[in-house]
PDB file of C-alpha atoms and ligand atoms in Angstrom:
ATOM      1  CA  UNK M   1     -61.550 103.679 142.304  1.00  0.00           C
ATOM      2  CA  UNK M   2     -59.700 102.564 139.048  1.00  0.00           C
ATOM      3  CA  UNK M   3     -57.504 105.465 138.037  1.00  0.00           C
ATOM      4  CA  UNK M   4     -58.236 105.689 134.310  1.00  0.00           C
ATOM      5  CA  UNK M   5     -56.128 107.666 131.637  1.00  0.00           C
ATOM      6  CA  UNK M   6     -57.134 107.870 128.022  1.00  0.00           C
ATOM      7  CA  UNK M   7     -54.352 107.961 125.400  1.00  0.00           C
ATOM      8  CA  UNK M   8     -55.889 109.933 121.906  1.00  0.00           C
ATOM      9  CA  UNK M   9     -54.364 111.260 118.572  1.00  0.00           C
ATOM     10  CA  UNK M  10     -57.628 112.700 117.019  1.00  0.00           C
ATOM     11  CA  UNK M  11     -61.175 113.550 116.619  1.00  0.00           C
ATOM     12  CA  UNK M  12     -62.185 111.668 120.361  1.00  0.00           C
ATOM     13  CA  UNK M  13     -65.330 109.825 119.182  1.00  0.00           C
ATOM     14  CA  UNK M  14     -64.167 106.939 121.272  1.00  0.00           C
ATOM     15  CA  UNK M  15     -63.167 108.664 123.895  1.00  0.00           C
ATOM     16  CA  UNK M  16     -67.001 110.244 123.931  1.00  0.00           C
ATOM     17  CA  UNK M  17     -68.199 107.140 124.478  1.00  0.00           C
ATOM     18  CA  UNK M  18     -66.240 106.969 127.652  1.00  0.00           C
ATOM     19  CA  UNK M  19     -67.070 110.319 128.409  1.00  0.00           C
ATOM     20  CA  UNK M  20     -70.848 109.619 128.087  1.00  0.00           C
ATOM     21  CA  UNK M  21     -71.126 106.352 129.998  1.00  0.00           C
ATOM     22  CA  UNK M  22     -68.905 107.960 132.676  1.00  0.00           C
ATOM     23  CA  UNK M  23     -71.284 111.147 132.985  1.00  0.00           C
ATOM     24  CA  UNK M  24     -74.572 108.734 132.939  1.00  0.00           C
ATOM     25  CA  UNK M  25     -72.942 106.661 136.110  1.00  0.00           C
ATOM     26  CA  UNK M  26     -72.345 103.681 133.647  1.00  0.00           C
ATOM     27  CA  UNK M  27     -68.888 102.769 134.944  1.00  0.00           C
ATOM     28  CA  UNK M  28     -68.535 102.625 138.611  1.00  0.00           C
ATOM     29  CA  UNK M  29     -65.565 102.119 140.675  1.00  0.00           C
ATOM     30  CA  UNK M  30     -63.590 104.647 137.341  1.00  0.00           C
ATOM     31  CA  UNK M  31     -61.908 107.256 138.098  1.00  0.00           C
ATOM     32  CA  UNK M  32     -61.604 109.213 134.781  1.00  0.00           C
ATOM     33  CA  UNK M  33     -57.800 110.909 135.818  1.00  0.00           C
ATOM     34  CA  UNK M  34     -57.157 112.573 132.680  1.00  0.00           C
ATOM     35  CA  UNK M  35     -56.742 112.671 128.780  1.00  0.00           C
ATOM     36  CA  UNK M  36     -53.670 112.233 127.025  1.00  0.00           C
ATOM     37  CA  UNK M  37     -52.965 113.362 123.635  1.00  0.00           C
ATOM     38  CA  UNK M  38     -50.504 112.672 121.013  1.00  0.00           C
ATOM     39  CA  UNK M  39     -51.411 115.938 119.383  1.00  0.00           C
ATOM     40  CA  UNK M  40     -51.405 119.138 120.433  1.00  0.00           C
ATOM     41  CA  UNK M  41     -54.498 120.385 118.786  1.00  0.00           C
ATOM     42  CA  UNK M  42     -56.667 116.995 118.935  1.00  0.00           C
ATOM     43  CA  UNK M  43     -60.422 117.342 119.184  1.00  0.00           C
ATOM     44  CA  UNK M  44     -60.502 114.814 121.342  1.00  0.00           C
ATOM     45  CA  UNK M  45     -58.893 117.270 123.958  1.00  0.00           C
ATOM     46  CA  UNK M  46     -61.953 119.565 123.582  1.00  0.00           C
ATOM     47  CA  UNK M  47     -64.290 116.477 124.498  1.00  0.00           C
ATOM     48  CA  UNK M  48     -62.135 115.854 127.518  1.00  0.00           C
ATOM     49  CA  UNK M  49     -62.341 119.934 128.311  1.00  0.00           C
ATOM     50  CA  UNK M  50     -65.776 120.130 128.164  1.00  0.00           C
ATOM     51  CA  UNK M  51     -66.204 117.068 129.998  1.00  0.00           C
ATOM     52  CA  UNK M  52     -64.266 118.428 132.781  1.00  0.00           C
ATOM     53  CA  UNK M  53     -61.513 116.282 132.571  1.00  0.00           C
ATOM     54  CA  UNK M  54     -57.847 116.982 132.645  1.00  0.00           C
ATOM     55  CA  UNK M  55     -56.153 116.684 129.608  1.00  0.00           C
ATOM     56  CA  UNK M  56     -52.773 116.835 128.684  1.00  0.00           C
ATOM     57  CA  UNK M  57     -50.236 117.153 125.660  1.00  0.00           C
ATOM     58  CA  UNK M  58     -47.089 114.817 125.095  1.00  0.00           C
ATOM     59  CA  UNK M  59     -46.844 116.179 121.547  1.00  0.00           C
ATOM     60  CA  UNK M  60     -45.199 113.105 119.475  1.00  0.00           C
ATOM     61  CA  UNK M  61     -43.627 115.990 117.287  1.00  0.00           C
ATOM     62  CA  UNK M  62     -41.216 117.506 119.784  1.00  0.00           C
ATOM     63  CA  UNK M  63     -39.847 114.582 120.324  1.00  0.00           C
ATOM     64  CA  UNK M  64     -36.373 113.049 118.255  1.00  0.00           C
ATOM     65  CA  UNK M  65     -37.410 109.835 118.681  1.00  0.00           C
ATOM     66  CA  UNK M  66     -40.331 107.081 119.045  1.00  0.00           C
ATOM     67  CA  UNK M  67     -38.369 105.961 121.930  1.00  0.00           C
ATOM     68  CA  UNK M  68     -38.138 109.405 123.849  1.00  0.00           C
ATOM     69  CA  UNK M  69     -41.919 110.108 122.929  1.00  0.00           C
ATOM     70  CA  UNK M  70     -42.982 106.913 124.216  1.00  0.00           C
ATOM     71  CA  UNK M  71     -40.447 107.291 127.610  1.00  0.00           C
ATOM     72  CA  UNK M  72     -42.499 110.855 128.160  1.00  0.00           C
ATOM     73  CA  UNK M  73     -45.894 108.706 127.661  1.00  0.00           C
ATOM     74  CA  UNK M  74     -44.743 105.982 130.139  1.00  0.00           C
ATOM     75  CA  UNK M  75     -43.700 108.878 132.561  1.00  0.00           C
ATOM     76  CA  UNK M  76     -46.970 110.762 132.434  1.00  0.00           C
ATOM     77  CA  UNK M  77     -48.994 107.868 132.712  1.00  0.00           C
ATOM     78  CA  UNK M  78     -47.018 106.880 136.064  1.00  0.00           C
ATOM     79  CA  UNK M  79     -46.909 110.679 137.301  1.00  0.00           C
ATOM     80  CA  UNK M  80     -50.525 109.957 136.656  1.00  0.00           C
ATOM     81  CA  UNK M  81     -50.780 106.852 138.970  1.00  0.00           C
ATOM     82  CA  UNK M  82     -52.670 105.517 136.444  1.00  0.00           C
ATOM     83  CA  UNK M  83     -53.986 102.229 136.613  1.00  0.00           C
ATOM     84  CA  UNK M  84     -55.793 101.581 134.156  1.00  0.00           C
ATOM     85  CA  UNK M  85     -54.884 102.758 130.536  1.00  0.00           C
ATOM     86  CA  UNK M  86     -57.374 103.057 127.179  1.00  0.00           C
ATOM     87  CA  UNK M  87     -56.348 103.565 124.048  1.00  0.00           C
ATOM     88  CA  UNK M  88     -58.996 105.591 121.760  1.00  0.00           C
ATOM     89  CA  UNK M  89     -58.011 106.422 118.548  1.00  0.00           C
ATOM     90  CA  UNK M  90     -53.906 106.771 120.028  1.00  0.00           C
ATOM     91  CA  UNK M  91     -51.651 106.282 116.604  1.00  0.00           C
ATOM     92  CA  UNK M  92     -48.704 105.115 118.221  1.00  0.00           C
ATOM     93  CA  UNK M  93     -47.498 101.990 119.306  1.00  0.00           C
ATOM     94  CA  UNK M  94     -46.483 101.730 122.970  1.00  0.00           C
ATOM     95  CA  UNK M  95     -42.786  99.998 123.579  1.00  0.00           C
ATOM     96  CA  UNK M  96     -42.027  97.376 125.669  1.00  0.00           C
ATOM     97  CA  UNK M  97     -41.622  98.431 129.045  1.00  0.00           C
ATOM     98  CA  UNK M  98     -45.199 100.482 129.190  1.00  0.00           C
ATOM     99  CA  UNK M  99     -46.559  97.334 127.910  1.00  0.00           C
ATOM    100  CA  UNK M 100     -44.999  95.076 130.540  1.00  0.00           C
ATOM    101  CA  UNK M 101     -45.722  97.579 133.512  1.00  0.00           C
ATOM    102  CA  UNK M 102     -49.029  97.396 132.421  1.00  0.00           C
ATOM    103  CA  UNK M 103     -50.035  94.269 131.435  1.00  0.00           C
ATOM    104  CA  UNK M 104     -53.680  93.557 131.407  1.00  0.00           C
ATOM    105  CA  UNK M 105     -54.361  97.576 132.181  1.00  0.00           C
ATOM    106  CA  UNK M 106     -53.695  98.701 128.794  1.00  0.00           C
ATOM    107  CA  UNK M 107     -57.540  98.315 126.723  1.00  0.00           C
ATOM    108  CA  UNK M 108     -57.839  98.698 123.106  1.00  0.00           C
ATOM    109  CA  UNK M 109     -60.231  98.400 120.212  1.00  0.00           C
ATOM    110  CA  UNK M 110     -59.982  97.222 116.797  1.00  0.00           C
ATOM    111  CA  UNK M 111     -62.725  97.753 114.281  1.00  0.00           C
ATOM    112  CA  UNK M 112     -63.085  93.859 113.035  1.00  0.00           C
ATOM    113  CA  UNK M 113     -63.369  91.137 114.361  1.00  0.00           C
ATOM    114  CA  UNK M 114     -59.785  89.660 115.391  1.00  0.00           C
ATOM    115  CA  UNK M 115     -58.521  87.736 114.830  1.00  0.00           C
ATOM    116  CA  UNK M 116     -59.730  88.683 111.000  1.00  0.00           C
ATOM    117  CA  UNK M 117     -58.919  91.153 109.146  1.00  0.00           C
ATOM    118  CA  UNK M 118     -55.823  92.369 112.140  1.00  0.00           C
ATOM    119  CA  UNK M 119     -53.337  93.886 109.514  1.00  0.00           C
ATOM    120  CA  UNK M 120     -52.818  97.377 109.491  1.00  0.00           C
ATOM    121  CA  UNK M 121     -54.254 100.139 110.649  1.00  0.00           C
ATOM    122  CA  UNK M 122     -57.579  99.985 113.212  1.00  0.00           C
ATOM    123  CA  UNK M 123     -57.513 103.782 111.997  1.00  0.00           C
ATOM    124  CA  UNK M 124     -59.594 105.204 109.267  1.00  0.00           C
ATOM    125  CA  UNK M 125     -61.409 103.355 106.596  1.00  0.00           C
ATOM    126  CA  UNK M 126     -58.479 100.787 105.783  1.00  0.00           C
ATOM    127  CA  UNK M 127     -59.684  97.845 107.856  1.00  0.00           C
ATOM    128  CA  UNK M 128     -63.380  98.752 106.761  1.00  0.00           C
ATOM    129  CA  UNK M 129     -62.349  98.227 102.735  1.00  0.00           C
ATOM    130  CA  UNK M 130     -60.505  95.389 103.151  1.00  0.00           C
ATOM    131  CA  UNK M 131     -63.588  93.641 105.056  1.00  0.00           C
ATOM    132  CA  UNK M 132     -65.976  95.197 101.652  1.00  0.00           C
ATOM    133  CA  UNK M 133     -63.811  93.660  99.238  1.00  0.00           C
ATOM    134  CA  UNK M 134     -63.479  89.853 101.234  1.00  0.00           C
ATOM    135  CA  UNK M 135     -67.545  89.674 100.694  1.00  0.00           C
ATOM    136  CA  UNK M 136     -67.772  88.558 104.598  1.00  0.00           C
ATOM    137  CA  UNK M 137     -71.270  89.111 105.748  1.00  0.00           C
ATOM    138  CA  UNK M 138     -70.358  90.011 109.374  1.00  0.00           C
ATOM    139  CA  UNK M 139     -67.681  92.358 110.568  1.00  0.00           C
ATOM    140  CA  UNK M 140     -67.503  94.178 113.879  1.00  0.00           C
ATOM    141  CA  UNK M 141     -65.402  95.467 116.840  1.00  0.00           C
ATOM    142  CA  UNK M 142     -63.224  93.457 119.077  1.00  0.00           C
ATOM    143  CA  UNK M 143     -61.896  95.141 122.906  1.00  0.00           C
ATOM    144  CA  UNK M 144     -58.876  93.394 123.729  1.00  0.00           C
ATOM    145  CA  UNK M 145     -55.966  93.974 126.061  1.00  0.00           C
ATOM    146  CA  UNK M 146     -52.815  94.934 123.967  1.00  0.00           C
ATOM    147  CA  UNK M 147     -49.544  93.017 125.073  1.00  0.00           C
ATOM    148  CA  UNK M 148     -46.349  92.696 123.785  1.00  0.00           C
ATOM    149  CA  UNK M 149     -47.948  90.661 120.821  1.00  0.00           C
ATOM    150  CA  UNK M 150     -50.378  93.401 119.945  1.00  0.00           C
ATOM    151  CA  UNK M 151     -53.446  91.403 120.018  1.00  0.00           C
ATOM    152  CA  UNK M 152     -53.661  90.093 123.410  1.00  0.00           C
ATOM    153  CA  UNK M 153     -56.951  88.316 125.489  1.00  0.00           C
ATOM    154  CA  UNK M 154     -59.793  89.411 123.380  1.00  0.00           C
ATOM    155  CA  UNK M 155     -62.294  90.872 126.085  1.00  0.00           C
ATOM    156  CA  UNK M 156     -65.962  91.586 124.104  1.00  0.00           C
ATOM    157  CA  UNK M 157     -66.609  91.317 120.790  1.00  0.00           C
ATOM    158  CA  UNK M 158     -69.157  92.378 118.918  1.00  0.00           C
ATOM    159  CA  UNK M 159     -70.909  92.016 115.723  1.00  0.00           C
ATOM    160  CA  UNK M 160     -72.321  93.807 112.699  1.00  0.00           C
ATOM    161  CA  UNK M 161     -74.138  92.919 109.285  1.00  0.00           C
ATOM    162  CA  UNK M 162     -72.507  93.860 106.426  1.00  0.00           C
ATOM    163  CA  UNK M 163     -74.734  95.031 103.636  1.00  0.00           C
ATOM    164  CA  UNK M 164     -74.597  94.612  99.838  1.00  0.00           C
ATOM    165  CA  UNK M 165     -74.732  98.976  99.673  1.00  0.00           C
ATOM    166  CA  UNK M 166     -72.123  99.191 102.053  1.00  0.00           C
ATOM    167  CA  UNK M 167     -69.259 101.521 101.655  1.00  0.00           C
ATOM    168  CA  UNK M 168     -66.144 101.704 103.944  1.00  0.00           C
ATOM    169  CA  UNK M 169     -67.793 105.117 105.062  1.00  0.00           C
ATOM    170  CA  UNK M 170     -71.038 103.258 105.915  1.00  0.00           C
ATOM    171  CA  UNK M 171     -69.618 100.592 107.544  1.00  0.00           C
ATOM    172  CA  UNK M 172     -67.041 102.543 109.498  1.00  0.00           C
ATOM    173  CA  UNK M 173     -69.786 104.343 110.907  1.00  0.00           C
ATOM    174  CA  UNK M 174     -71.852 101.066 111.754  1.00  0.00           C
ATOM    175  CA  UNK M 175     -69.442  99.528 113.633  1.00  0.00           C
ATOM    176  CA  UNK M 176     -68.293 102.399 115.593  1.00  0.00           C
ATOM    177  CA  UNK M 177     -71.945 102.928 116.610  1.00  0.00           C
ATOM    178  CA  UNK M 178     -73.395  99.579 117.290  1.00  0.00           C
ATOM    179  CA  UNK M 179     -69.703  97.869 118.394  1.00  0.00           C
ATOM    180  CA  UNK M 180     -67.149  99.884 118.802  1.00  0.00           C
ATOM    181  CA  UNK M 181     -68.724 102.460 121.599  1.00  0.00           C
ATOM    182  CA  UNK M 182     -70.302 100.414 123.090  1.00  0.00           C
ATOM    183  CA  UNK M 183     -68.079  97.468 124.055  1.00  0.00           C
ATOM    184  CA  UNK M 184     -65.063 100.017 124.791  1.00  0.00           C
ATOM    185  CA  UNK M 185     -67.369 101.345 127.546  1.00  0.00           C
ATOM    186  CA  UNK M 186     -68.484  98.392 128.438  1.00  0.00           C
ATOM    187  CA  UNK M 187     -64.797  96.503 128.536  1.00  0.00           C
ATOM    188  CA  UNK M 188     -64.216  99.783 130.714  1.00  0.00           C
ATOM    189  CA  UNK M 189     -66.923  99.041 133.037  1.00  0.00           C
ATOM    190  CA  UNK M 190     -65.968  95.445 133.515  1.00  0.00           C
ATOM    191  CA  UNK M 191     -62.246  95.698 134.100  1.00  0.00           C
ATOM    192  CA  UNK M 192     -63.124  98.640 136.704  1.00  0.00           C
ATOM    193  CA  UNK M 193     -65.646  96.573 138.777  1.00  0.00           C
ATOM    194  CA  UNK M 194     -63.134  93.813 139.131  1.00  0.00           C
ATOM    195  CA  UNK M 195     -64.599  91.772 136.959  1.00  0.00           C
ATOM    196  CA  UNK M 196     -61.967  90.487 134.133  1.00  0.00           C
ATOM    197  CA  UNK M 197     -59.684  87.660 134.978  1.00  0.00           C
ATOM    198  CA  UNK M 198     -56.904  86.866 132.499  1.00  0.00           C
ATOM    199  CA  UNK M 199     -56.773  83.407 131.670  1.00  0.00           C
ATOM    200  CA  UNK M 200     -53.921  82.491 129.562  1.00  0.00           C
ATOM    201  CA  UNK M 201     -55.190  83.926 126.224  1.00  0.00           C
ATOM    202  CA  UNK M 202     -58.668  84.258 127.401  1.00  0.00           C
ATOM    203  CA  UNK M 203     -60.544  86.468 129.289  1.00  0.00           C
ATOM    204  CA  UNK M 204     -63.116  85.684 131.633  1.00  0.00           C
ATOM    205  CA  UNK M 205     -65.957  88.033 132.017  1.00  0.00           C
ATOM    206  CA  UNK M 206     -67.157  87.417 136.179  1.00  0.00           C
ATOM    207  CA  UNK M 207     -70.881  87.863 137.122  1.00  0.00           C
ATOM    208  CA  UNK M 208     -71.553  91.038 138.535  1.00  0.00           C
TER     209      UNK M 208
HETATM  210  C1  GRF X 301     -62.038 105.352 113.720  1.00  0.00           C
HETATM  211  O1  GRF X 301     -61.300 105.096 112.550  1.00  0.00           O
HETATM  212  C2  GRF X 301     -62.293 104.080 114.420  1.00  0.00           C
HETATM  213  O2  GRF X 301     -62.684 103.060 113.552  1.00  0.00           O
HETATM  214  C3  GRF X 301     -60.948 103.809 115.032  1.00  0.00           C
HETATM  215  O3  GRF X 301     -60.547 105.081 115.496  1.00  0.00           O
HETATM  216  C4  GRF X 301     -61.150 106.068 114.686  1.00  0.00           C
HETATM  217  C5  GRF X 301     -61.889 107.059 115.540  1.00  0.00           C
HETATM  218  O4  GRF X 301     -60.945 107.875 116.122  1.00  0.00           O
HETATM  219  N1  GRF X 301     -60.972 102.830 116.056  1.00  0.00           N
HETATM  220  P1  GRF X 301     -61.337 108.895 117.241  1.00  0.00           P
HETATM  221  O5  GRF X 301     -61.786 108.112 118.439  1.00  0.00           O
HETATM  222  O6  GRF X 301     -62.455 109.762 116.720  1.00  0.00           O
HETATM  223  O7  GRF X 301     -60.105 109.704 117.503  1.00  0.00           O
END
């Protein structure tokens, strides 16, 4: 079993996603081992409650630094004996040593398709506007493992029409639904059956 811990900030809709495929069987060999938020009060802790999962606060706030935070993050995760690590909706950058310690374990998603449209924030409506107010037809959600690049081995992708009456709201929602849910679960499901092999910058996706 893949001990799993989910890193979160907010509302949890990703982390739902997880939750749901878990509680339908849709990710053998995971062990869900708990919920980690940024924020003391995060909605995404009540998901994880009701769920039945463990969660637990490292409240960014308390601590002096970004570096001390992210020590107590790296610490829990390891208390944790986490394996594998997946960040949904988590608004903080992880430092170098949690990223080499766990390289290839740390999954992420970005609501585009990367390598477009990677500047700033994959939270909130920002990446969603900018992709509006190019005129691209096709936008999406990309699963990739983050490194000490950021953007590391892109591991599913998928796409979704832009239309003409789309607003960043509309669109947000779009790609969470049809991309973003899904292929986080599904990048879940794959690394925890074995089933991703890092290849250089690529990412092989084994037959079951
Ligand atoms: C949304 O902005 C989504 O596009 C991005 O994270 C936000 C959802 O956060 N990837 P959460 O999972 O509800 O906390």
């Amino acid at each position: 079993m893949v001990n799993t811990a989910v890193l979160v900030s907010g509302g949890g809709a990703n982390l739902q996603a997880i939750l749901d495929s878990y509680f339908f069987g849709q990710i053998p060999g995971c062990n869900l081992s708990a919920v980690i938020s940024s924020v003391p009060d995060a909605y995404a802790l009540t998901r994880a409650k009701n769920a039945g999962i463990r969660g637990f606060t490292v409240d960014a706030s308390l601590f002096p630094n970004e570096a001390s935070f992210n020590n107590a993050i790296f610490g829990k995760l390891k208390d944790l004996d986490t394996e594998l690590v997946v960040l949904a909706g988590y608004r903080h950058e992880l430092d170098r040593p949690t990223l080499r310690y766990f390289k290839n374990r740390i999954i992420n998603i970005h609501p585009s398709l990367l390598p477009a449209f990677s500047e700033g924030s994959s939270y909130g409506l920002q990446v969603h506007q900018k992709v509006i107010e190019a005129g691209v037809k096709i936008s999406g959600a990309t699963a990739y493992f983050v490194t000490e690049n950021d953007f590391g081995p892109i591991i599913l992708q998928q796409a979704v029409a832009v239309d003409m009456d789309d607003t960043p709201q509309t669109l947000q929602r779009k790609v969470m639904e049809q991309a973003e849910w899904p292929i986080l679960a599904q990048a879940v499901t794959l690394y925890c059956q074995g089933r991703l092999r890092v290849e250089g910058n690529r990412v092989r996706v084994l037959s079951e």
